[in-house]
PDB file of C-alpha atoms in Angstrom:
ATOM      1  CA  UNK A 165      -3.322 -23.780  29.784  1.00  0.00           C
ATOM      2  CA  UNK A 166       0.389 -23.286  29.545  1.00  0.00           C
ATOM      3  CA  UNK A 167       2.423 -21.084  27.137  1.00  0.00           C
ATOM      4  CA  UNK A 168       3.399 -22.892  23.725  1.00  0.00           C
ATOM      5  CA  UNK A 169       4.547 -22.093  20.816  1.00  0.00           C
ATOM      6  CA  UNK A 170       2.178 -19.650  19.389  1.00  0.00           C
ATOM      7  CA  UNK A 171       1.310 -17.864  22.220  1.00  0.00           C
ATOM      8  CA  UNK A 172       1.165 -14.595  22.752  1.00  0.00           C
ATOM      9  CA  UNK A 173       3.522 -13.493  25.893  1.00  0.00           C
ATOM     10  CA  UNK A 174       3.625 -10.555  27.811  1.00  0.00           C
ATOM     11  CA  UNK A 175       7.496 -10.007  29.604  1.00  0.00           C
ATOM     12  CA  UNK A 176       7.962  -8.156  33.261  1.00  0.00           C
ATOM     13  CA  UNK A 177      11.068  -7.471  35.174  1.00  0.00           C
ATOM     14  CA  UNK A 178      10.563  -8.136  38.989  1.00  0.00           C
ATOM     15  CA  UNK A 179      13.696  -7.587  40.095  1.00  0.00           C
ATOM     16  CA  UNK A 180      15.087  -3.894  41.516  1.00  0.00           C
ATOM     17  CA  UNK A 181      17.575  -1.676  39.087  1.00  0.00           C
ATOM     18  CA  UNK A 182      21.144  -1.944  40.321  1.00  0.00           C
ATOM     19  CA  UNK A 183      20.534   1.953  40.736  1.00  0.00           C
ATOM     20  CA  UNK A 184      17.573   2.727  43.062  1.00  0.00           C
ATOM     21  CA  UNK A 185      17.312   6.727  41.522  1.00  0.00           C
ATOM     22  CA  UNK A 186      16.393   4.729  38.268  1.00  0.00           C
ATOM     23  CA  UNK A 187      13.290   3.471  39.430  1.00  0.00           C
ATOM     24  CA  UNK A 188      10.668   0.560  37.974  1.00  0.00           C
ATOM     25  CA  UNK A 189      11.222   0.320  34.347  1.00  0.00           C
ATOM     26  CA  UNK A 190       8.090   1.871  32.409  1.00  0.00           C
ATOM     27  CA  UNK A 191       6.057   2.657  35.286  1.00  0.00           C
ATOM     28  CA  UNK A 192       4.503  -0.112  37.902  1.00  0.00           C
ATOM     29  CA  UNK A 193       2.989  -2.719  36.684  1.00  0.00           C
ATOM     30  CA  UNK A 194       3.926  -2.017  32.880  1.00  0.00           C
ATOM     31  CA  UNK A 195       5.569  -4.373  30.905  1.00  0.00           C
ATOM     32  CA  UNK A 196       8.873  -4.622  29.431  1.00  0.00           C
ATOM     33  CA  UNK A 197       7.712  -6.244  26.081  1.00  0.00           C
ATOM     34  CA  UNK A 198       4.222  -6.217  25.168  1.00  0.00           C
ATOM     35  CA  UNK A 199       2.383  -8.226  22.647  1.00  0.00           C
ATOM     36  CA  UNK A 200       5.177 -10.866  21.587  1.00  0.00           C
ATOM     37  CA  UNK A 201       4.884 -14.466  20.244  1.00  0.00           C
ATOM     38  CA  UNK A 202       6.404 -17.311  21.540  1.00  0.00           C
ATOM     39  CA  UNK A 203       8.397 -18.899  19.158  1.00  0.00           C
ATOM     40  CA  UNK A 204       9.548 -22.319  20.953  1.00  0.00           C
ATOM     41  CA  UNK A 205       8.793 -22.869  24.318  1.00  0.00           C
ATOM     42  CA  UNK A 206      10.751 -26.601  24.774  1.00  0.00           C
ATOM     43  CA  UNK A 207       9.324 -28.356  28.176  1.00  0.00           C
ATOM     44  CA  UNK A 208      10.865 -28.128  31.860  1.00  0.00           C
ATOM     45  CA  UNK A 209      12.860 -31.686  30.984  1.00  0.00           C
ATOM     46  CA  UNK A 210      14.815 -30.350  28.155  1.00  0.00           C
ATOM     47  CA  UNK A 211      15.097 -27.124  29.603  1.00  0.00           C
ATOM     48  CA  UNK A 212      15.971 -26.305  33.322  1.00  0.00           C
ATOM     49  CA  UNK A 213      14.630 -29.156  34.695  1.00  0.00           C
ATOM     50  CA  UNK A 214      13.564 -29.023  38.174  1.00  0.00           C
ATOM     51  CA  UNK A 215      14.684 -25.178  38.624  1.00  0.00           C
ATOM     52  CA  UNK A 216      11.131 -23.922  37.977  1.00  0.00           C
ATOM     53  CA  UNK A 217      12.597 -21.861  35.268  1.00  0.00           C
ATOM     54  CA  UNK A 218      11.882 -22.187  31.706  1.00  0.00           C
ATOM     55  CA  UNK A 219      13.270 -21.229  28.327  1.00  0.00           C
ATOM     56  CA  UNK A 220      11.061 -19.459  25.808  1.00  0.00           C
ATOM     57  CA  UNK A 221      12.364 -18.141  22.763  1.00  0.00           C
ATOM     58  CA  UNK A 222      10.283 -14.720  21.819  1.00  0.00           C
ATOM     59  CA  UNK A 223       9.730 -13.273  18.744  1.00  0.00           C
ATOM     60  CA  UNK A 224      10.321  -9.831  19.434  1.00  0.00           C
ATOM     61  CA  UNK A 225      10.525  -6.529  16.647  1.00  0.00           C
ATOM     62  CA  UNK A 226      14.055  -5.453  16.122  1.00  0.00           C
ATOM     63  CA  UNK A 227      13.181  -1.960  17.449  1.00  0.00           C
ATOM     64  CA  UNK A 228      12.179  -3.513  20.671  1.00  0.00           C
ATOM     65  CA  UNK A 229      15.320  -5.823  21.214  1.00  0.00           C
ATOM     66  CA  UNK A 230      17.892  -3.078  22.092  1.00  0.00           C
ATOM     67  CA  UNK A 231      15.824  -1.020  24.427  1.00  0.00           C
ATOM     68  CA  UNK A 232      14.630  -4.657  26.017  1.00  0.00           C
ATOM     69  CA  UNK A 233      18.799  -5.393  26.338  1.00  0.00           C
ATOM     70  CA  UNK A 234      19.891  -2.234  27.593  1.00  0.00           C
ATOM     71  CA  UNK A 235      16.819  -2.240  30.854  1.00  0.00           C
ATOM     72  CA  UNK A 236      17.973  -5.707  31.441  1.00  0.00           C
ATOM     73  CA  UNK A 237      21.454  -4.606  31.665  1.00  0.00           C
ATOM     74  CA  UNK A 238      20.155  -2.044  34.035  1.00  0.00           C
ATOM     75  CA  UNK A 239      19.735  -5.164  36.948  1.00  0.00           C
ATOM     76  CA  UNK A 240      22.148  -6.703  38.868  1.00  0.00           C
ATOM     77  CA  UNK A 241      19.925 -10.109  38.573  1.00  0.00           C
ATOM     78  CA  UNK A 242      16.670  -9.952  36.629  1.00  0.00           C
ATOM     79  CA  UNK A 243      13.997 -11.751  36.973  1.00  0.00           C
ATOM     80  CA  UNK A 244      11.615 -12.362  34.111  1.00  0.00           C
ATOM     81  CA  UNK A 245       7.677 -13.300  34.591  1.00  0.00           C
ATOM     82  CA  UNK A 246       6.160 -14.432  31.007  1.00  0.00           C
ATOM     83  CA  UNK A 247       1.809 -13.961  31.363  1.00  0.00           C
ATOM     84  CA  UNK A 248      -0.191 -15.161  28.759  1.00  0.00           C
ATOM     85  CA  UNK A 249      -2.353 -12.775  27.053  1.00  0.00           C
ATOM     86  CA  UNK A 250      -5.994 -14.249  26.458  1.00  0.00           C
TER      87      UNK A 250
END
């Protein structure tokens, strides 16, 4: 089962912090949004294509967006994994 709209997503960075003192965001294995529905989650072939990678817009609360921002900000090149909850 893939992740469509609907679905409830959880986000992780797995990429290291452009500065190493700063550690892994929110402790290992934490994620850096918890709990938030997908919205629209268009396929690979109107997307990326044959990257792998794949759009998904999130639904995520306003006081979540600007901390999520700012720890992306904190990577040279993030990497996002999306895992489906249930």
């Amino acid at each position: 089962v893939g992740v469509d709209a609907g679905s409830v997503v959880d986000v992780y960075i797995v990429a290291r912090p452009t500065d190493p003192e700063q550690g892994v965001p929110g402790g290992l294995g934490e994620p850096a949004l918890q709990a938030v529905t997908v919205v629209a989650a268009p396929s690979l072939d109107t997307t990326f294509g044959t990257s792998g990678q794949r759009q998904l817009d999130l639904a995520v609360p306003e006081e979540a967006a600007q901390g999520f921002f700012e720890l992306l900000n904190s990577y040279d090149n993030p990497v996002l994994t999306v895992l489906r909850r249930g």
